[in-house]
GROMACS .gro file of C-alpha atoms in nm:
model
  163
    1MET     CA    1  -5.034  -2.842  -4.264
    2LYS     CA    2  -5.156  -3.175  -4.415
    3LEU     CA    3  -5.516  -3.292  -4.370
    4LYS     CA    4  -5.498  -3.631  -4.180
    5ILE     CA    5  -5.781  -3.875  -4.168
    6ASN     CA    6  -5.962  -3.862  -3.833
    7ARG     CA    7  -5.884  -4.152  -3.620
    8GLU     CA    8  -6.250  -4.176  -3.480
    9PHE     CA    9  -6.394  -4.160  -3.824
   10LEU     CA   10  -6.146  -4.419  -3.942
   11LEU     CA   11  -6.216  -4.667  -3.650
   12ARG     CA   12  -6.598  -4.639  -3.682
   13HIS     CA   13  -6.590  -4.699  -4.050
   14LEU     CA   14  -6.344  -4.986  -4.010
   15PHE     CA   15  -6.583  -5.143  -3.756
   16SER     CA   16  -6.885  -5.100  -3.984
   17LEU     CA   17  -6.691  -5.256  -4.275
   18ALA     CA   18  -6.592  -5.560  -4.056
   19VAL     CA   19  -6.955  -5.595  -3.931
   20PHE     CA   20  -7.073  -5.600  -4.310
   21VAL     CA   21  -6.814  -5.845  -4.418
   22VAL     CA   22  -6.888  -6.067  -4.134
   23LEU     CA   23  -7.261  -6.046  -4.197
   24GLY     CA   24  -7.201  -6.118  -4.569
   25GLY     CA   25  -6.989  -6.420  -4.477
   26TRP     CA   26  -7.253  -6.546  -4.240
   27PHE     CA   27  -7.532  -6.512  -4.469
   28GLY     CA   28  -7.327  -6.640  -4.766
   29PHE     CA   29  -7.235  -6.949  -4.554
   30ASP     CA   30  -7.602  -7.009  -4.499
   31ALA     CA   31  -7.687  -6.962  -4.853
   32PHE     CA   32  -7.415  -7.172  -5.017
   33VAL     CA   33  -7.334  -7.429  -4.754
   34ARG     CA   34  -7.549  -7.485  -4.455
   35TYR     CA   35  -7.890  -7.448  -4.601
   36PRO     CA   36  -7.831  -7.655  -4.931
   37ARG     CA   37  -7.686  -7.929  -4.718
   38SER     CA   38  -7.980  -7.926  -4.467
   39ASP     CA   39  -8.266  -8.151  -4.488
   40ALA     CA   40  -8.575  -7.927  -4.579
   41ARG     CA   41  -8.772  -8.043  -4.271
   42ALA     CA   42  -8.488  -7.997  -4.029
   43LEU     CA   43  -8.429  -7.657  -4.180
   44TYR     CA   44  -8.792  -7.559  -4.142
   45VAL     CA   45  -8.796  -7.665  -3.777
   46SER     CA   46  -8.468  -7.488  -3.700
   47ILE     CA   47  -8.605  -7.158  -3.849
   48GLU     CA   48  -8.968  -7.163  -3.752
   49LYS     CA   49  -8.921  -7.340  -3.415
   50SER     CA   50  -9.214  -7.571  -3.485
   51GLU     CA   51  -9.315  -7.871  -3.683
   52PRO     CA   52  -9.426  -7.816  -4.044
   53GLY     CA   53  -9.801  -7.853  -4.117
   54ASP     CA   54  -9.943  -8.090  -4.378
   55ASN     CA   55  -9.990  -7.802  -4.622
   56VAL     CA   56  -9.624  -7.669  -4.612
   57ASN     CA   57  -9.409  -7.743  -4.919
   58LEU     CA   58  -9.076  -7.786  -4.755
   59GLU     CA   59  -8.859  -7.780  -5.074
   60SER     CA   60  -9.014  -7.447  -5.175
   61PHE     CA   61  -8.952  -7.332  -4.823
   62LYS     CA   62  -8.584  -7.425  -4.842
   63ALA     CA   63  -8.544  -7.275  -5.175
   64GLN     CA   64  -8.692  -6.951  -5.072
   65LYS     CA   65  -8.467  -6.936  -4.748
   66VAL     CA   66  -8.165  -7.004  -4.966
   67ARG     CA   67  -8.264  -6.705  -5.206
   68THR     CA   68  -8.314  -6.492  -4.909
   69GLN     CA   69  -7.990  -6.572  -4.759
   70ARG     CA   70  -7.814  -6.497  -5.102
   71LEU     CA   71  -7.981  -6.166  -5.114
   72MET     CA   72  -7.881  -6.070  -4.763
   73ALA     CA   73  -7.523  -6.169  -4.828
   74SER     CA   74  -7.521  -5.967  -5.146
   75PHE     CA   75  -7.669  -5.661  -4.960
   76ALA     CA   76  -7.417  -5.689  -4.672
   77LEU     CA   77  -7.121  -5.732  -4.911
   78LEU     CA   78  -7.238  -5.433  -5.125
   79ALA     CA   79  -7.268  -5.219  -4.802
   80ALA     CA   80  -6.907  -5.341  -4.712
   81SER     CA   81  -6.795  -5.229  -5.052
   82LEU     CA   82  -6.960  -4.875  -5.030
   83VAL     CA   83  -6.823  -4.820  -4.682
   84GLY     CA   84  -6.479  -4.942  -4.791
   85LEU     CA   85  -6.481  -4.734  -5.113
   86HIS     CA   86  -6.587  -4.420  -4.916
   87LEU     CA   87  -6.316  -4.481  -4.659
   88LEU     CA   88  -6.057  -4.537  -4.929
   89CYS     CA   89  -6.156  -4.209  -5.105
   90VAL     CA   90  -6.134  -4.010  -4.768
   91ALA     CA   91  -5.792  -4.162  -4.689
   92ARG     CA   92  -5.644  -4.099  -5.018
   93PHE     CA   93  -5.758  -3.736  -5.037
   94ARG     CA   94  -5.446  -3.512  -5.048
   95PHE     CA   95  -5.491  -3.170  -4.919
   96GLU     CA   96  -5.223  -2.917  -4.765
   97PHE     CA   97  -5.226  -2.565  -4.677
   98ASP     CA   98  -4.987  -2.287  -4.543
   99ASP     CA   99  -4.981  -1.924  -4.506
  100ALA     CA  100  -4.940  -1.881  -4.888
  101GLY     CA  101  -5.214  -2.113  -5.015
  102PHE     CA  102  -5.324  -2.472  -5.049
  103SER     CA  103  -5.265  -2.767  -5.260
  104ILE     CA  104  -5.522  -3.017  -5.380
  105GLY     CA  105  -5.320  -3.332  -5.497
  106ASP     CA  106  -5.059  -3.185  -5.711
  107ARG     CA  107  -5.225  -2.863  -5.791
  108ARG     CA  108  -5.128  -2.542  -5.590
  109PHE     CA  109  -5.358  -2.238  -5.537
  110LYS     CA  110  -5.331  -1.918  -5.354
  111TYR     CA  111  -5.609  -1.792  -5.113
  112SER     CA  112  -5.685  -1.514  -5.364
  113ASP     CA  113  -5.789  -1.784  -5.610
  114ILE     CA  114  -6.097  -1.852  -5.382
  115LYS     CA  115  -6.409  -1.720  -5.551
  116ASP     CA  116  -6.668  -1.832  -5.289
  117VAL     CA  117  -6.671  -2.007  -4.957
  118ASP     CA  118  -6.994  -2.188  -4.847
  119ARG     CA  119  -7.014  -2.190  -4.480
  120SER     CA  120  -7.387  -2.279  -4.451
  121LYS     CA  121  -7.312  -2.626  -4.304
  122TRP     CA  122  -7.011  -2.524  -4.094
  123GLU     CA  123  -7.163  -2.462  -3.769
  124LYS     CA  124  -7.394  -2.771  -3.754
  125LYS     CA  125  -7.186  -3.027  -3.936
  126GLY     CA  126  -6.823  -2.891  -3.978
  127VAL     CA  127  -6.859  -2.891  -4.364
  128LEU     CA  128  -6.692  -2.637  -4.575
  129THR     CA  129  -6.715  -2.581  -4.950
  130VAL     CA  130  -6.451  -2.375  -5.119
  131LEU     CA  131  -6.501  -2.273  -5.491
  132GLY     CA  132  -6.255  -2.113  -5.723
  133ASP     CA  133  -6.146  -2.126  -6.084
  134GLY     CA  134  -6.073  -2.479  -6.162
  135PHE     CA  135  -6.167  -2.634  -5.838
  136LYS     CA  136  -6.440  -2.710  -5.595
  137ILE     CA  137  -6.350  -2.890  -5.262
  138ARG     CA  138  -6.575  -2.994  -4.996
  139LEU     CA  139  -6.401  -3.049  -4.656
  140ASP     CA  140  -6.564  -3.231  -4.367
  141ALA     CA  141  -6.405  -3.188  -4.020
  142TRP     CA  142  -6.541  -3.534  -3.937
  143HIS     CA  143  -6.344  -3.699  -4.197
  144HIS     CA  144  -6.020  -3.512  -4.163
  145ILE     CA  145  -5.806  -3.341  -3.886
  146GLY     CA  146  -5.710  -2.987  -3.993
  147VAL     CA  147  -6.011  -2.868  -4.155
  148LYS     CA  148  -6.095  -2.636  -3.885
  149GLU     CA  149  -5.749  -2.477  -3.906
  150PHE     CA  150  -5.801  -2.437  -4.281
  151HIS     CA  151  -6.128  -2.263  -4.211
  152SER     CA  152  -5.955  -2.023  -3.981
  153ALA     CA  153  -5.670  -1.970  -4.258
  154ILE     CA  154  -5.942  -1.881  -4.517
  155SER     CA  155  -6.089  -1.637  -4.276
  156GLU     CA  156  -5.760  -1.472  -4.219
  157ASN     CA  157  -5.643  -1.475  -4.582
  158SER     CA  158  -5.944  -1.421  -4.791
  159ASN     CA  159  -6.194  -1.141  -4.811
  160ARG     CA  160  -6.410  -1.326  -5.072
  161THR     CA  161  -6.782  -1.386  -5.082
  162THR     CA  162  -6.905  -1.617  -4.816
  163ARG     CA  163  -7.236  -1.774  -4.757
   0.00000   0.00000   0.00000
């Protein structure tokens, strides 16, 4: 059986990715187009919803708001990059198993190659860590469909130390 990306996980992360990209675009538009083209007084009124006082430096206010929008755009696009990278890594992860053993990418292992299975996070989070000579894999049932079946296969085919 091949592990497949969990559809709910995929959709939630794609939605988050889209939200961060849209926010980054929105903040970026304000920072590079809308705010620089705006009159400083009009920008102040649109943001603060009041007329500026006599002691307000409108150009400094405008410059600060442009910097803030650039920073917000950067953070939103950074968050989008991190979510996208995580999603890509999960989607590209190749893991298969059958009655004889399992494969991680192009490497094949037998169940007897397993030295330790950490099940300490299995009940609460569906996370399983399998250790052996030359491999350490962390499988998350939220990320992939098939992890529960692999957990059962380990229990049936291995008498190794478990935590």
